[in-house]
């Protein structure tokens, strides 16, 4: 059956068609849609599938992994940096293995589109000694999802699928199974303590030996089923290109655009590689070029004197793949001497003002950060923060450090110890708090670290597409109670569109903190402006315009408050873009020193 | 047929919607295509550019100097992405009348102040993406799909708002013809 699908949709269908009936994980761009599409297929076809988010990637991995131990076919889905969080579980699971197939999906983000690192999950698979599959297109993603689940069940080891953003968020016509005959494995845990409960040294040592043997067997399998047919198709050209994942599609197009001819081998399983057999085939070529992203995973395995890639400075070492990068690699190995057809005339390089992402108009985070910086002045404060939409408050000068999920809390500990003269005010969202903010807060309470932690609770994982948080699904879970259960008070504030309320609250926090001996914890109850279910209850529909006579062009609103509708017009006066104003009323109070923002009573009457 | 289209705008303008409409057009005609979309962080009001390559391509990204058509939903987002358009291509852009627009070397060029038209209530601002698609349909002589194919795709995308979107599409095509 032909269907137009995005890569992540194709992966979700692949899971269902592989009879996977347990999917867990944690949202993260570019992987997020996979689990939610499984949920929608489940509802559409009325299938009995467990498809639920875990509190973090480690939890998600372990839920899915136990399912596979009990014989079910399962999947854990996450982005590449999420795999860092799940890595402890993965490293051991790759020794112990599983009975039912388990697909680990780690979606990579070459080019740093929405990620703090460009790390390569294929290298992680190699580190963990599990096989990894690298789709080039959404069609590949569908096929390799099914293949990976089968492979995992065959070799009794988790198999990784590593799609990159240009696969996850690419769209094409997919040829997929005509019908969905969903027949999941029955789960039945079979006690096998020497295997599932293996401990050092004897138990794990033995599994380590098995792991090495298994990888050798999979290498042979890779050669026989995937690589040998590719090499056998080669026609003895002068140049051989070894292309992994998206590198294959980019290479094919570059060759065709430039009118060049080379043998191209597509690598679907970049680890483990049958290195000896491959090197044997390299002998007949002048040059072998490896095209892959983002790290030299294939290249390092097959390194030989005539193999070129990132480590020989032949191909690009950082940033996303492009045909121009491949053209330059062709030039570097003397395969192409013509002009750069992917260059544009310099006359087309216009200086265009950057348009970085920003907090949405009407987002409560903006007002809360504004209030925090009003009360805790920059010179005497340190603002560690975390991963989420609120990271965008960087633009307000309200954030000093970003590391990784949950680090705001533990770094607040570190800053409070190393620079006690300043007040450390850390911010973390509710999703991130549940993900990995609880253990470091426990540590801070345990060790009496004196800082302020502000938990911004908008009841959703907003940045990745508003997935549900634990407390949204189960009202018995409450951040305030969790904090109190750890042994400290939790101050609570309902975000107000009247800025003075927020400022007054943080002044109170400052007072409490002055006498505290440990962390002062605060939860601010907010909402997400894009949350169709909750936002309408909170938005006051107070639209704003500017009294041009009062505006003195002081830049306060454009540099500190930074709401996207505010910009100078041709007369040098701030104007509110009526298309963008969300009607939150947040700027009416305090924000403008001359009170130039006034309510626009006619806004709705004008048909907006 | 091989045709490469860049759609440039910023988060919230419905750039991805247009990729999906064009994907449906291609799918309905059973022409292979590859598109790529921005999701996640880049959607928060930041610059967004999506590509769709129609015909037998093997990767979804449009390289510089390759696009046949660029639809820019905002002036600066168009200028930012000019490098992707080849000189024989067509640029269709939304740009304010009062703003100066540079001389450009492309074979096809058309601009319209769609923001002003929305401000005047000629169409709802949420339909700016569809409006610019309609504007492109008239101004790109080589546009790969017929008006009917686009109408059908818009209906398939979301039947509930299809009627309103088709009114906007028709309005844009009428405006485009009047400007010509």
JSON list of C-alpha atoms in Angstrom, two decimals, chain A residues 38-133:
[
{"chain": "A", "resi": 38, "resn": "UNK", "atom": "CA", "xyz": [1.97, 4.84, 17.50]},
{"chain": "A", "resi": 39, "resn": "UNK", "atom": "CA", "xyz": [-0.64, 6.14, 19.98]},
{"chain": "A", "resi": 40, "resn": "UNK", "atom": "CA", "xyz": [-2.80, 7.45, 17.17]},
{"chain": "A", "resi": 41, "resn": "UNK", "atom": "CA", "xyz": [-2.50, 4.21, 15.14]},
{"chain": "A", "resi": 42, "resn": "UNK", "atom": "CA", "xyz": [-3.44, 2.31, 18.30]},
{"chain": "A", "resi": 43, "resn": "UNK", "atom": "CA", "xyz": [-6.62, 4.36, 18.68]},
{"chain": "A", "resi": 44, "resn": "UNK", "atom": "CA", "xyz": [-7.47, 4.33, 14.99]},
{"chain": "A", "resi": 45, "resn": "UNK", "atom": "CA", "xyz": [-7.16, 0.56, 14.62]},
{"chain": "A", "resi": 46, "resn": "UNK", "atom": "CA", "xyz": [-8.19, -0.21, 18.19]},
{"chain": "A", "resi": 47, "resn": "UNK", "atom": "CA", "xyz": [-5.01, -2.19, 18.92]},
{"chain": "A", "resi": 48, "resn": "UNK", "atom": "CA", "xyz": [-3.90, -3.37, 22.33]},
{"chain": "A", "resi": 49, "resn": "UNK", "atom": "CA", "xyz": [-0.57, -1.52, 22.57]},
{"chain": "A", "resi": 50, "resn": "UNK", "atom": "CA", "xyz": [1.27, 0.03, 25.49]},
{"chain": "A", "resi": 51, "resn": "UNK", "atom": "CA", "xyz": [2.57, 3.31, 24.03]},
{"chain": "A", "resi": 52, "resn": "UNK", "atom": "CA", "xyz": [3.36, 5.74, 26.84]},
{"chain": "A", "resi": 53, "resn": "UNK", "atom": "CA", "xyz": [6.07, 8.26, 27.67]},
{"chain": "A", "resi": 54, "resn": "UNK", "atom": "CA", "xyz": [8.45, 7.44, 30.50]},
{"chain": "A", "resi": 55, "resn": "UNK", "atom": "CA", "xyz": [9.63, 10.07, 32.97]},
{"chain": "A", "resi": 56, "resn": "UNK", "atom": "CA", "xyz": [13.02, 10.02, 31.25]},
{"chain": "A", "resi": 57, "resn": "UNK", "atom": "CA", "xyz": [14.91, 8.01, 28.63]},
{"chain": "A", "resi": 58, "resn": "UNK", "atom": "CA", "xyz": [16.50, 5.64, 31.15]},
{"chain": "A", "resi": 59, "resn": "UNK", "atom": "CA", "xyz": [13.10, 4.78, 32.58]},
{"chain": "A", "resi": 60, "resn": "UNK", "atom": "CA", "xyz": [11.65, 4.44, 29.08]},
{"chain": "A", "resi": 61, "resn": "UNK", "atom": "CA", "xyz": [14.46, 2.14, 28.00]},
{"chain": "A", "resi": 62, "resn": "UNK", "atom": "CA", "xyz": [14.13, -0.07, 31.05]},
{"chain": "A", "resi": 63, "resn": "UNK", "atom": "CA", "xyz": [10.35, -0.43, 30.72]},
{"chain": "A", "resi": 64, "resn": "UNK", "atom": "CA", "xyz": [10.77, -1.54, 27.09]},
{"chain": "A", "resi": 65, "resn": "UNK", "atom": "CA", "xyz": [13.77, -3.72, 27.89]},
{"chain": "A", "resi": 66, "resn": "UNK", "atom": "CA", "xyz": [11.97, -5.67, 30.61]},
{"chain": "A", "resi": 67, "resn": "UNK", "atom": "CA", "xyz": [9.13, -6.23, 28.15]},
{"chain": "A", "resi": 68, "resn": "UNK", "atom": "CA", "xyz": [11.61, -7.75, 25.70]},
{"chain": "A", "resi": 69, "resn": "UNK", "atom": "CA", "xyz": [13.08, -9.96, 28.45]},
{"chain": "A", "resi": 70, "resn": "UNK", "atom": "CA", "xyz": [9.54, -11.23, 29.01]},
{"chain": "A", "resi": 71, "resn": "UNK", "atom": "CA", "xyz": [9.36, -12.10, 25.32]},
{"chain": "A", "resi": 72, "resn": "UNK", "atom": "CA", "xyz": [7.40, -9.16, 23.94]},
{"chain": "A", "resi": 73, "resn": "UNK", "atom": "CA", "xyz": [8.49, -7.10, 20.98]},
{"chain": "A", "resi": 74, "resn": "UNK", "atom": "CA", "xyz": [9.25, -3.65, 22.29]},
{"chain": "A", "resi": 75, "resn": "UNK", "atom": "CA", "xyz": [10.72, -0.29, 21.41]},
{"chain": "A", "resi": 76, "resn": "UNK", "atom": "CA", "xyz": [12.34, 2.60, 23.29]},
{"chain": "A", "resi": 77, "resn": "UNK", "atom": "CA", "xyz": [12.45, 5.92, 21.45]},
{"chain": "A", "resi": 78, "resn": "UNK", "atom": "CA", "xyz": [14.51, 9.02, 22.20]},
{"chain": "A", "resi": 79, "resn": "UNK", "atom": "CA", "xyz": [16.84, 11.61, 20.71]},
{"chain": "A", "resi": 80, "resn": "UNK", "atom": "CA", "xyz": [20.60, 11.20, 20.66]},
{"chain": "A", "resi": 81, "resn": "UNK", "atom": "CA", "xyz": [21.28, 13.12, 23.88]},
{"chain": "A", "resi": 82, "resn": "UNK", "atom": "CA", "xyz": [18.48, 11.15, 25.52]},
{"chain": "A", "resi": 83, "resn": "UNK", "atom": "CA", "xyz": [20.55, 8.06, 24.86]},
{"chain": "A", "resi": 84, "resn": "UNK", "atom": "CA", "xyz": [23.19, 9.53, 27.17]},
{"chain": "A", "resi": 85, "resn": "UNK", "atom": "CA", "xyz": [20.61, 9.33, 29.94]},
{"chain": "A", "resi": 86, "resn": "UNK", "atom": "CA", "xyz": [19.67, 5.75, 29.01]},
{"chain": "A", "resi": 87, "resn": "UNK", "atom": "CA", "xyz": [23.25, 4.68, 28.41]},
{"chain": "A", "resi": 88, "resn": "UNK", "atom": "CA", "xyz": [23.74, 3.01, 31.79]},
{"chain": "A", "resi": 89, "resn": "UNK", "atom": "CA", "xyz": [20.90, 0.61, 31.05]},
{"chain": "A", "resi": 90, "resn": "UNK", "atom": "CA", "xyz": [21.99, 0.07, 27.45]},
{"chain": "A", "resi": 91, "resn": "UNK", "atom": "CA", "xyz": [25.58, -0.83, 28.35]},
{"chain": "A", "resi": 92, "resn": "UNK", "atom": "CA", "xyz": [24.38, -3.68, 30.58]},
{"chain": "A", "resi": 93, "resn": "UNK", "atom": "CA", "xyz": [21.47, -4.74, 28.38]},
{"chain": "A", "resi": 94, "resn": "UNK", "atom": "CA", "xyz": [23.97, -5.33, 25.60]},
{"chain": "A", "resi": 95, "resn": "UNK", "atom": "CA", "xyz": [25.61, -8.00, 27.75]},
{"chain": "A", "resi": 96, "resn": "UNK", "atom": "CA", "xyz": [22.42, -9.62, 29.00]},
{"chain": "A", "resi": 97, "resn": "UNK", "atom": "CA", "xyz": [20.27, -9.44, 25.88]},
{"chain": "A", "resi": 98, "resn": "UNK", "atom": "CA", "xyz": [16.58, -10.16, 25.42]},
{"chain": "A", "resi": 99, "resn": "UNK", "atom": "CA", "xyz": [14.12, -12.79, 24.16]},
{"chain": "A", "resi": 100, "resn": "UNK", "atom": "CA", "xyz": [11.57, -10.72, 22.27]},
{"chain": "A", "resi": 101, "resn": "UNK", "atom": "CA", "xyz": [12.87, -8.17, 19.76]},
{"chain": "A", "resi": 102, "resn": "UNK", "atom": "CA", "xyz": [13.76, -4.76, 21.15]},
{"chain": "A", "resi": 103, "resn": "UNK", "atom": "CA", "xyz": [14.38, -1.78, 18.89]},
{"chain": "A", "resi": 104, "resn": "UNK", "atom": "CA", "xyz": [16.18, 1.18, 20.44]},
{"chain": "A", "resi": 105, "resn": "UNK", "atom": "CA", "xyz": [15.52, 4.30, 18.37]},
{"chain": "A", "resi": 106, "resn": "UNK", "atom": "CA", "xyz": [18.04, 7.10, 18.87]},
{"chain": "A", "resi": 107, "resn": "UNK", "atom": "CA", "xyz": [17.38, 9.97, 16.47]},
{"chain": "A", "resi": 108, "resn": "UNK", "atom": "CA", "xyz": [20.43, 12.08, 15.64]},
{"chain": "A", "resi": 109, "resn": "UNK", "atom": "CA", "xyz": [20.52, 15.75, 14.78]},
{"chain": "A", "resi": 110, "resn": "UNK", "atom": "CA", "xyz": [23.51, 16.56, 12.55]},
{"chain": "A", "resi": 111, "resn": "UNK", "atom": "CA", "xyz": [23.66, 20.32, 12.20]},
{"chain": "A", "resi": 112, "resn": "UNK", "atom": "CA", "xyz": [22.55, 21.08, 15.78]},
{"chain": "A", "resi": 113, "resn": "UNK", "atom": "CA", "xyz": [19.02, 22.03, 14.61]},
{"chain": "A", "resi": 114, "resn": "UNK", "atom": "CA", "xyz": [17.47, 21.35, 18.03]},
{"chain": "A", "resi": 115, "resn": "UNK", "atom": "CA", "xyz": [20.21, 19.75, 20.09]},
{"chain": "A", "resi": 116, "resn": "UNK", "atom": "CA", "xyz": [23.09, 20.73, 22.31]},
{"chain": "A", "resi": 117, "resn": "UNK", "atom": "CA", "xyz": [25.51, 18.25, 20.75]},
{"chain": "A", "resi": 118, "resn": "UNK", "atom": "CA", "xyz": [26.02, 16.66, 17.34]},
{"chain": "A", "resi": 119, "resn": "UNK", "atom": "CA", "xyz": [27.00, 13.28, 18.79]},
{"chain": "A", "resi": 120, "resn": "UNK", "atom": "CA", "xyz": [26.66, 10.16, 16.67]},
{"chain": "A", "resi": 121, "resn": "UNK", "atom": "CA", "xyz": [24.52, 7.37, 18.12]},
{"chain": "A", "resi": 122, "resn": "UNK", "atom": "CA", "xyz": [26.10, 4.84, 15.73]},
{"chain": "A", "resi": 123, "resn": "UNK", "atom": "CA", "xyz": [29.31, 5.34, 17.69]},
{"chain": "A", "resi": 124, "resn": "UNK", "atom": "CA", "xyz": [27.33, 4.70, 20.86]},
{"chain": "A", "resi": 125, "resn": "UNK", "atom": "CA", "xyz": [26.05, 1.44, 19.40]},
{"chain": "A", "resi": 126, "resn": "UNK", "atom": "CA", "xyz": [29.62, 0.47, 18.63]},
{"chain": "A", "resi": 127, "resn": "UNK", "atom": "CA", "xyz": [30.61, 1.36, 22.20]},
{"chain": "A", "resi": 128, "resn": "UNK", "atom": "CA", "xyz": [27.78, -0.81, 23.52]},
{"chain": "A", "resi": 129, "resn": "UNK", "atom": "CA", "xyz": [28.50, -3.55, 20.95]},
{"chain": "A", "resi": 130, "resn": "UNK", "atom": "CA", "xyz": [25.00, -3.72, 19.55]},
{"chain": "A", "resi": 131, "resn": "UNK", "atom": "CA", "xyz": [24.09, -3.63, 15.85]},
{"chain": "A", "resi": 132, "resn": "UNK", "atom": "CA", "xyz": [22.84, -0.32, 14.43]},
{"chain": "A", "resi": 133, "resn": "UNK", "atom": "CA", "xyz": [20.78, 0.38, 11.32]}
]
